[in-house]
Amino acid sequence: MTGTDPTGAAGGPAAPPRTPLLAIHEAAGAQLIDFAGWQMPVRYGSDLAEHEAVRERAGLFDLSHMAELRVSGPDAAALLDHALAGRLSALEPWQAKYSLLLAEHGGIIDDLIVYRTGDTEFLVVANASNRHAVLDALRSRAAGFDAEIIDETEQTALIAVQGPASLAIVERLGLESEPLEGLRYYRSLPGVFEGEDVLIARTGYTGEDGFELYIAAHAAEDLWRAILLAGEEHGLTLCGLAARDTLRLEAGMPLYGNELSLDVLPTQVGLGRVVALKTKGDFVGRAAIEAGPAAEAPVLVGLTAEGRRAPRAGYPVLDGDLVVGAVTSGALSPTLGHPIAMALVEPGSATSDSLSVDVRGTRLPAVTTQLPFYKREASA
């Protein structure tokens, strides 16, 4: 098993990783932030305009900070069944699956996407902030399995096109692949762009139709420019991480570090369905999942409110005069026009009609709401 050398050429600490599209973002006037050690665009102009572009037309995202780990070998499927909460051996070639990497005590180390790219090869895509935790856990759990784990993060670019016009835009790229129109959600295809291999995945984190394209880092600028050209007549808009966050919140998608952490079990956050208790044998964390969380463990709820004041992560949630939890993610929804939030609250208050959020000293009455807050209309 091999991975990225943690030291620089001179033996000192390695330079921070850089998205291969950094120069393009700087030229486009993006506001950059440090995100898990990567300089990433948080916005190019207006968060609202970028959010609306994805809901109404299409948005273009650089997601090259995400971690790409290649797992291959005769025991690759068996290793992932042991290491992750899902039954990855059941994946068909080019199928993708959302899964969880659990600790022995059942807490969530990371949530991730797994693509089966061959009979004995898988691509595991993890959150940037958990790259090394996932890599270390997989390598530790690989003992006794004939499988290799290679960290390809810094050699890989990930570019996403999201929104109703995404299919029309990606089809105009001239990718050498099978037709994209029939590609189902959470499926992928191998393709070629200007001589470079590209993994074309119909996946995303926005609640809209879209594609995520994995390509060698050295080819990223050419692909980015080709997408911009293909998207001109469709109103394609450059989008940063701020818009991606409000899009995923509206879609009720959890974010690691907010809704997900080592301190919560999947059932507390509505992800019990992701754990394959009935369809596979032992895996790391199984005993803790079977035992379940403590009776008083908080559960995730959706909250909506009126007005324009947005609940933010960390704001207290009250049931009457008692603090019963805290907001994990919140915003004034650009699409719905009112405040929305996800919060972890005491189970006895999950269906209470007396909830409110303390927004900087002001009580904001809140109503529990089934997730997601927003769901796109099915294609005709």
Short mmCIF file of C-alpha atoms in Angstrom, two decimals:
data_model
loop_
_atom_site.label_atom_id
_atom_site.label_comp_id
_atom_site.label_asym_id
_atom_site.label_seq_id
_atom_site.Cartn_x
_atom_site.Cartn_y
_atom_site.Cartn_z
CA MET A 1 0.00 0.00 0.00
CA THR A 2 1.33 3.41 -0.96
CA GLY A 3 0.31 7.01 -0.61
CA THR A 4 1.41 10.62 -0.84
CA ASP A 5 4.86 11.35 0.56
CA PRO A 6 4.26 13.49 3.67
CA THR A 7 7.55 15.35 3.29
CA GLY A 8 8.90 17.71 0.71
CA ALA A 9 11.84 17.00 -1.57
CA ALA A 10 14.24 18.52 0.96
CA GLY A 11 12.88 16.42 3.79
CA GLY A 12 10.76 19.20 5.36
CA PRO A 13 6.98 19.54 5.52
CA ALA A 14 5.19 19.29 2.19
CA ALA A 15 3.73 22.41 0.66
CA PRO A 16 -0.03 22.81 1.16
CA PRO A 17 -2.01 21.17 -1.64
CA ARG A 18 -3.26 23.46 -4.40
CA THR A 19 -6.19 23.04 -6.71
CA PRO A 20 -4.87 22.88 -10.30
CA LEU A 21 -7.45 25.60 -11.11
CA LEU A 22 -6.15 28.15 -8.59
CA ALA A 23 -4.76 30.53 -11.23
CA ILE A 24 -8.08 30.48 -13.08
CA HIS A 25 -9.98 31.32 -9.89
CA GLU A 26 -7.63 34.21 -9.13
CA ALA A 27 -8.03 35.57 -12.65
CA ALA A 28 -11.82 35.34 -12.32
CA GLY A 29 -11.74 37.45 -9.16
CA ALA A 30 -12.81 34.70 -6.78
CA GLN A 31 -12.73 35.28 -3.05
CA LEU A 32 -10.49 32.50 -1.76
CA ILE A 33 -10.55 30.91 1.67
CA ASP A 34 -8.48 28.26 3.40
CA PHE A 35 -10.56 25.09 3.41
CA ALA A 36 -8.88 22.04 4.94
CA GLY A 37 -5.53 23.46 3.85
CA TRP A 38 -6.65 24.21 0.29
CA GLN A 39 -7.14 27.68 -1.17
CA MET A 40 -10.66 27.35 -2.59
CA PRO A 41 -13.15 29.85 -4.06
CA VAL A 42 -15.93 30.64 -1.58
CA ARG A 43 -17.64 32.98 -4.08
CA TYR A 44 -16.99 34.86 -7.32
CA GLY A 45 -19.61 37.56 -6.81
CA SER A 46 -23.04 37.15 -5.26
CA ASP A 47 -23.83 34.03 -3.21
CA LEU A 48 -27.50 34.49 -4.10
CA ALA A 49 -26.84 34.75 -7.84
CA GLU A 50 -24.63 31.65 -7.79
CA HIS A 51 -27.24 29.69 -5.83
CA GLU A 52 -30.05 30.75 -8.17
CA ALA A 53 -27.98 29.84 -11.24
CA VAL A 54 -27.79 26.22 -10.08
CA ARG A 55 -31.51 26.03 -9.32
CA GLU A 56 -32.54 27.68 -12.61
CA ARG A 57 -29.75 27.00 -15.14
CA ALA A 58 -26.32 25.60 -14.25
CA GLY A 59 -23.35 26.26 -12.02
CA LEU A 60 -19.69 25.28 -12.35
CA PHE A 61 -17.76 24.19 -9.24
CA ASP A 62 -14.15 23.30 -8.55
CA LEU A 63 -14.17 20.45 -6.02
CA SER A 64 -10.57 19.39 -6.43
CA HIS A 65 -10.04 19.60 -2.66
CA MET A 66 -12.06 16.39 -2.22
CA ALA A 67 -9.96 13.28 -1.48
CA GLU A 68 -9.71 10.51 -4.08
CA LEU A 69 -8.47 7.16 -2.81
CA ARG A 70 -8.06 4.22 -5.19
CA VAL A 71 -8.75 0.79 -3.67
CA SER A 72 -7.81 -2.13 -5.89
CA GLY A 73 -6.90 -5.80 -5.76
CA PRO A 74 -8.58 -9.21 -5.49
CA ASP A 75 -9.95 -8.39 -2.01
CA ALA A 76 -10.92 -4.75 -2.68
CA ALA A 77 -14.66 -5.42 -2.41
CA ALA A 78 -14.25 -7.54 0.73
CA LEU A 79 -12.06 -4.88 2.32
CA LEU A 80 -14.64 -2.16 1.71
CA ASP A 81 -17.44 -4.36 3.06
CA HIS A 82 -15.39 -4.77 6.23
CA ALA A 83 -14.26 -1.15 6.46
CA LEU A 84 -17.46 0.72 5.56
CA ALA A 85 -21.07 0.61 6.70
CA GLY A 86 -22.51 -0.24 3.26
CA ARG A 87 -22.36 -3.41 1.18
CA LEU A 88 -20.00 -2.23 -1.52
CA SER A 89 -19.46 -5.70 -3.00
CA ALA A 90 -23.02 -5.48 -4.37
CA LEU A 91 -22.18 -2.51 -6.59
CA GLU A 92 -22.33 -3.09 -10.32
CA PRO A 93 -19.46 -1.79 -12.47
CA TRP A 94 -19.67 2.02 -12.75
CA GLN A 95 -22.31 2.26 -10.03
CA ALA A 96 -21.82 4.69 -7.11
CA LYS A 97 -22.98 4.46 -3.51
CA TYR A 98 -23.14 6.86 -0.57
CA SER A 99 -21.59 5.24 2.50
CA LEU A 100 -20.15 5.88 5.94
CA LEU A 101 -16.83 5.12 7.56
CA LEU A 102 -17.56 4.33 11.20
CA ALA A 103 -15.42 4.13 14.30
CA GLU A 104 -15.64 1.08 16.55
CA HIS A 105 -18.02 2.98 18.84
CA GLY A 106 -20.33 3.71 15.88
CA GLY A 107 -19.47 7.39 15.46
CA ILE A 108 -18.94 8.71 11.95
CA ILE A 109 -15.35 9.23 10.79
CA ASP A 110 -16.56 10.45 7.40
CA ASP A 111 -19.32 10.18 4.85
CA LEU A 112 -18.15 9.38 1.34
CA ILE A 113 -19.02 8.24 -2.15
CA VAL A 114 -17.71 4.95 -3.54
CA TYR A 115 -17.57 4.25 -7.28
CA ARG A 116 -16.96 0.75 -8.62
CA THR A 117 -14.67 1.30 -11.59
CA GLY A 118 -13.85 -2.35 -12.29
CA ASP A 119 -14.29 -5.87 -10.99
CA THR A 120 -11.48 -5.35 -8.49
CA GLU A 121 -11.18 -1.55 -8.39
CA PHE A 122 -13.05 1.17 -6.51
CA LEU A 123 -12.70 4.93 -6.16
CA VAL A 124 -13.43 6.25 -2.65
CA VAL A 125 -14.14 9.99 -2.50
CA ALA A 126 -13.86 11.50 0.99
CA ASN A 127 -14.19 14.97 2.45
CA ALA A 128 -11.09 17.13 2.24
CA SER A 129 -10.90 17.66 6.00
CA ASN A 130 -11.01 13.90 6.61
CA ARG A 131 -8.63 12.79 3.88
CA HIS A 132 -5.91 11.48 6.18
CA ALA A 133 -8.32 10.06 8.75
CA VAL A 134 -10.03 8.03 6.02
CA LEU A 135 -6.74 6.96 4.47
CA ASP A 136 -5.35 5.85 7.85
CA ALA A 137 -8.54 3.96 8.73
CA LEU A 138 -8.67 2.13 5.40
CA ARG A 139 -5.02 1.17 5.60
CA SER A 140 -5.41 -0.06 9.17
CA ARG A 141 -8.46 -2.11 8.21
CA ALA A 142 -6.72 -3.55 5.13
CA ALA A 143 -4.63 -5.95 7.23
CA GLY A 144 -5.18 -9.47 5.93
CA PHE A 145 -6.81 -8.32 2.68
CA ASP A 146 -5.11 -8.55 -0.72
CA ALA A 147 -5.81 -4.95 -1.67
CA GLU A 148 -3.87 -1.76 -2.31
CA ILE A 149 -4.90 1.77 -1.30
CA ILE A 150 -3.41 4.68 -3.22
CA ASP A 151 -4.02 8.35 -2.45
CA GLU A 152 -4.61 10.06 -5.82
CA THR A 153 -5.96 13.33 -4.41
CA GLU A 154 -3.26 15.69 -5.62
CA GLN A 155 -3.08 14.04 -9.02
CA THR A 156 -6.84 14.37 -9.59
CA ALA A 157 -9.11 17.31 -10.38
CA LEU A 158 -12.84 17.19 -9.67
CA ILE A 159 -15.11 19.57 -11.58
CA ALA A 160 -18.88 19.64 -11.11
CA VAL A 161 -21.61 20.97 -13.41
CA GLN A 162 -24.89 21.19 -11.52
CA GLY A 163 -28.35 22.37 -12.51
CA PRO A 164 -31.16 21.78 -15.01
CA ALA A 165 -28.93 22.60 -18.00
CA SER A 166 -26.04 20.38 -16.88
CA LEU A 167 -26.80 17.54 -19.28
CA ALA A 168 -26.93 19.85 -22.30
CA ILE A 169 -23.63 21.44 -21.29
CA VAL A 170 -21.71 18.23 -20.61
CA GLU A 171 -23.02 16.67 -23.84
CA ARG A 172 -21.43 19.58 -25.77
CA LEU A 173 -17.97 18.74 -24.45
CA GLY A 174 -17.54 15.96 -26.98
CA LEU A 175 -16.46 13.45 -24.37
CA GLU A 176 -15.71 10.07 -25.88
CA SER A 177 -18.15 7.92 -23.93
CA GLU A 178 -21.46 6.14 -24.11
CA PRO A 179 -24.48 8.47 -24.42
CA LEU A 180 -25.02 10.53 -21.27
CA GLU A 181 -28.77 11.03 -21.53
CA GLY A 182 -29.53 7.53 -20.27
CA LEU A 183 -27.02 7.68 -17.43
CA ARG A 184 -28.95 7.27 -14.19
CA TYR A 185 -28.36 9.07 -10.91
CA TYR A 186 -25.47 7.57 -8.94
CA ARG A 187 -24.08 5.91 -12.04
CA SER A 188 -20.91 6.76 -13.93
CA LEU A 189 -19.18 6.17 -17.24
CA PRO A 190 -15.59 6.11 -18.41
CA GLY A 191 -14.83 8.74 -21.02
CA VAL A 192 -11.98 10.54 -22.77
CA PHE A 193 -11.42 14.30 -23.06
CA GLU A 194 -8.68 15.41 -25.44
CA GLY A 195 -6.80 12.16 -24.89
CA GLU A 196 -7.22 12.16 -21.10
CA ASP A 197 -9.30 9.61 -19.19
CA VAL A 198 -12.26 11.13 -17.39
CA LEU A 199 -14.77 9.55 -15.00
CA ILE A 200 -18.21 11.00 -15.75
CA ALA A 201 -20.49 10.63 -12.73
CA ARG A 202 -24.12 11.68 -12.46
CA THR A 203 -23.77 12.69 -8.85
CA GLY A 204 -23.78 15.94 -6.89
CA TYR A 205 -24.35 17.76 -3.62
CA THR A 206 -26.86 20.42 -4.65
CA GLY A 207 -30.26 18.71 -4.95
CA GLU A 208 -30.22 19.27 -8.72
CA ASP A 209 -29.36 17.11 -11.69
CA GLY A 210 -25.68 17.30 -12.44
CA PHE A 211 -22.36 15.71 -13.27
CA GLU A 212 -19.06 15.37 -11.46
CA LEU A 213 -16.03 14.92 -13.71
CA TYR A 214 -12.79 13.37 -12.45
CA ILE A 215 -9.73 14.02 -14.61
CA ALA A 216 -5.94 14.20 -14.23
CA ALA A 217 -4.92 17.46 -12.57
CA HIS A 218 -2.76 18.55 -15.49
CA ALA A 219 -5.82 18.49 -17.79
CA ALA A 220 -8.12 20.43 -15.46
CA GLU A 221 -7.65 23.89 -16.97
CA ASP A 222 -8.47 22.67 -20.48
CA LEU A 223 -11.62 20.88 -19.28
CA TRP A 224 -12.72 23.91 -17.22
CA ARG A 225 -12.39 26.23 -20.21
CA ALA A 226 -14.23 23.79 -22.45
CA ILE A 227 -17.11 23.64 -19.96
CA LEU A 228 -17.29 27.44 -19.80
CA LEU A 229 -17.48 27.60 -23.59
CA ALA A 230 -20.13 24.87 -23.75
CA GLY A 231 -22.17 26.63 -21.07
CA GLU A 232 -22.21 30.13 -22.54
CA GLU A 233 -25.66 29.83 -24.12
CA HIS A 234 -27.08 28.14 -21.02
CA GLY A 235 -26.18 30.85 -18.51
CA LEU A 236 -23.52 28.76 -16.80
CA THR A 237 -22.24 30.58 -13.71
CA LEU A 238 -19.04 30.14 -11.72
CA CYS A 239 -19.98 29.02 -8.20
CA GLY A 240 -18.09 28.84 -4.92
CA LEU A 241 -18.37 26.87 -1.72
CA ALA A 242 -20.85 29.31 -0.13
CA ALA A 243 -23.50 28.57 -2.76
CA ARG A 244 -22.74 24.87 -2.53
CA ASP A 245 -23.46 25.03 1.20
CA THR A 246 -26.87 26.69 0.88
CA LEU A 247 -27.79 24.36 -1.98
CA ARG A 248 -27.00 21.24 0.03
CA LEU A 249 -28.80 22.65 3.08
CA GLU A 250 -31.99 23.20 1.10
CA ALA A 251 -31.64 19.63 -0.18
CA GLY A 252 -31.34 18.34 3.39
CA MET A 253 -27.88 16.88 2.79
CA PRO A 254 -25.69 16.57 5.92
CA LEU A 255 -22.26 18.16 6.16
CA TYR A 256 -19.41 16.57 8.05
CA GLY A 257 -18.41 18.71 11.01
CA ASN A 258 -21.94 20.12 11.25
CA GLU A 259 -24.52 17.31 11.23
CA LEU A 260 -22.02 14.45 11.16
CA SER A 261 -19.18 13.74 13.57
CA LEU A 262 -17.54 11.09 15.71
CA ASP A 263 -20.07 11.95 18.41
CA VAL A 264 -23.19 10.86 16.51
CA LEU A 265 -24.39 7.47 15.25
CA PRO A 266 -26.05 7.19 11.84
CA THR A 267 -29.57 6.66 13.23
CA GLN A 268 -29.39 9.96 15.10
CA VAL A 269 -29.05 11.86 11.82
CA GLY A 270 -31.45 9.85 9.68
CA LEU A 271 -28.78 7.68 8.04
CA GLY A 272 -29.70 4.31 9.50
CA ARG A 273 -30.65 3.18 5.99
CA VAL A 274 -27.01 3.56 4.90
CA VAL A 275 -25.85 0.84 7.30
CA ALA A 276 -26.14 -2.68 5.84
CA LEU A 277 -27.06 -4.58 9.00
CA LYS A 278 -29.27 -7.08 7.18
CA THR A 279 -27.32 -7.68 3.97
CA LYS A 280 -23.74 -8.31 5.10
CA GLY A 281 -21.77 -9.75 7.96
CA ASP A 282 -19.40 -8.11 10.38
CA PHE A 283 -17.92 -4.68 9.75
CA VAL A 284 -16.17 -2.08 11.87
CA GLY A 285 -18.73 -0.48 14.15
CA ARG A 286 -21.43 -3.12 13.74
CA ALA A 287 -21.78 -3.99 17.44
CA ALA A 288 -22.21 -0.32 18.37
CA ILE A 289 -24.80 0.19 15.64
CA GLU A 290 -26.75 -2.85 16.82
CA ALA A 291 -26.69 -1.53 20.40
CA GLY A 292 -27.92 1.84 19.17
CA PRO A 293 -27.47 5.31 20.64
CA ALA A 294 -28.33 6.18 24.23
CA ALA A 295 -32.00 6.92 24.85
CA GLU A 296 -31.26 10.58 25.47
CA ALA A 297 -28.97 11.01 22.45
CA PRO A 298 -29.98 13.99 20.27
CA VAL A 299 -31.65 13.51 16.90
CA LEU A 300 -31.55 15.60 13.74
CA VAL A 301 -34.57 17.67 12.81
CA GLY A 302 -35.38 20.19 10.12
CA LEU A 303 -36.62 23.60 11.24
CA THR A 304 -38.37 26.38 9.35
CA ALA A 305 -39.25 29.87 10.50
CA GLU A 306 -40.74 33.12 9.24
CA GLY A 307 -39.04 36.42 8.60
CA ARG A 308 -35.53 37.11 7.36
CA ARG A 309 -33.33 36.34 10.37
CA ALA A 310 -31.25 33.24 9.70
CA PRO A 311 -30.42 30.72 12.43
CA ARG A 312 -26.73 29.83 12.28
CA ALA A 313 -24.70 26.83 13.38
CA GLY A 314 -24.29 26.79 17.14
CA TYR A 315 -27.38 28.86 17.97
CA PRO A 316 -29.34 27.30 20.87
CA VAL A 317 -32.66 25.57 20.23
CA LEU A 318 -35.25 25.93 22.99
CA ASP A 319 -38.39 24.00 23.85
CA GLY A 320 -40.34 26.51 25.86
CA ASP A 321 -37.71 27.97 28.20
CA LEU A 322 -35.37 24.96 28.15
CA VAL A 323 -32.36 24.64 25.86
CA VAL A 324 -32.79 21.26 24.15
CA GLY A 325 -30.17 21.37 21.41
CA ALA A 326 -28.35 23.49 18.87
CA VAL A 327 -28.52 24.42 15.21
CA THR A 328 -26.02 22.49 13.09
CA SER A 329 -26.62 24.35 9.80
CA GLY A 330 -28.87 27.29 9.01
CA ALA A 331 -29.51 29.98 6.43
CA LEU A 332 -32.09 32.24 4.89
CA SER A 333 -33.12 29.93 2.05
CA PRO A 334 -32.51 31.68 -1.31
CA THR A 335 -35.02 29.41 -3.05
CA LEU A 336 -37.78 29.32 -0.44
CA GLY A 337 -37.40 32.84 0.91
CA HIS A 338 -37.56 32.01 4.61
CA PRO A 339 -35.18 30.73 7.31
CA ILE A 340 -34.32 27.02 7.36
CA ALA A 341 -32.06 25.01 9.63
CA MET A 342 -31.01 21.56 10.70
CA ALA A 343 -30.52 20.99 14.41
CA LEU A 344 -29.64 18.25 16.86
CA VAL A 345 -32.20 18.26 19.67
CA GLU A 346 -33.26 16.05 22.55
CA PRO A 347 -35.50 13.25 21.22
CA GLY A 348 -38.43 14.34 23.39
CA SER A 349 -38.47 17.71 21.63
CA ALA A 350 -38.17 16.39 18.06
CA THR A 351 -41.91 16.79 17.47
CA SER A 352 -42.59 19.64 19.87
CA ASP A 353 -44.71 22.56 18.73
CA SER A 354 -42.97 24.92 21.18
CA LEU A 355 -39.52 25.15 19.60
CA SER A 356 -37.61 28.35 18.99
CA VAL A 357 -34.06 29.36 18.10
CA ASP A 358 -32.14 31.93 20.08
CA VAL A 359 -30.91 34.27 17.34
CA ARG A 360 -28.55 36.61 19.17
CA GLY A 361 -30.89 37.06 22.09
CA THR A 362 -34.16 37.07 20.14
CA ARG A 363 -36.49 34.06 20.17
CA LEU A 364 -37.31 32.94 16.63
CA PRO A 365 -40.30 30.53 16.67
CA ALA A 366 -39.51 27.41 14.62
CA VAL A 367 -41.52 24.52 13.23
CA THR A 368 -40.13 21.03 12.72
CA THR A 369 -40.16 20.13 9.04
CA GLN A 370 -39.50 16.90 7.19
CA LEU A 371 -36.28 16.93 5.19
CA PRO A 372 -35.44 17.88 2.51
CA PHE A 373 -36.62 21.48 2.52
CA TYR A 374 -36.37 21.57 -1.29
CA LYS A 375 -36.77 18.80 -3.85
CA ARG A 376 -36.46 19.37 -7.58
CA GLU A 377 -39.29 18.42 -9.86
CA ALA A 378 -38.87 15.11 -11.64
CA SER A 379 -37.94 15.31 -15.30
CA ALA A 380 -40.79 14.81 -17.71
#
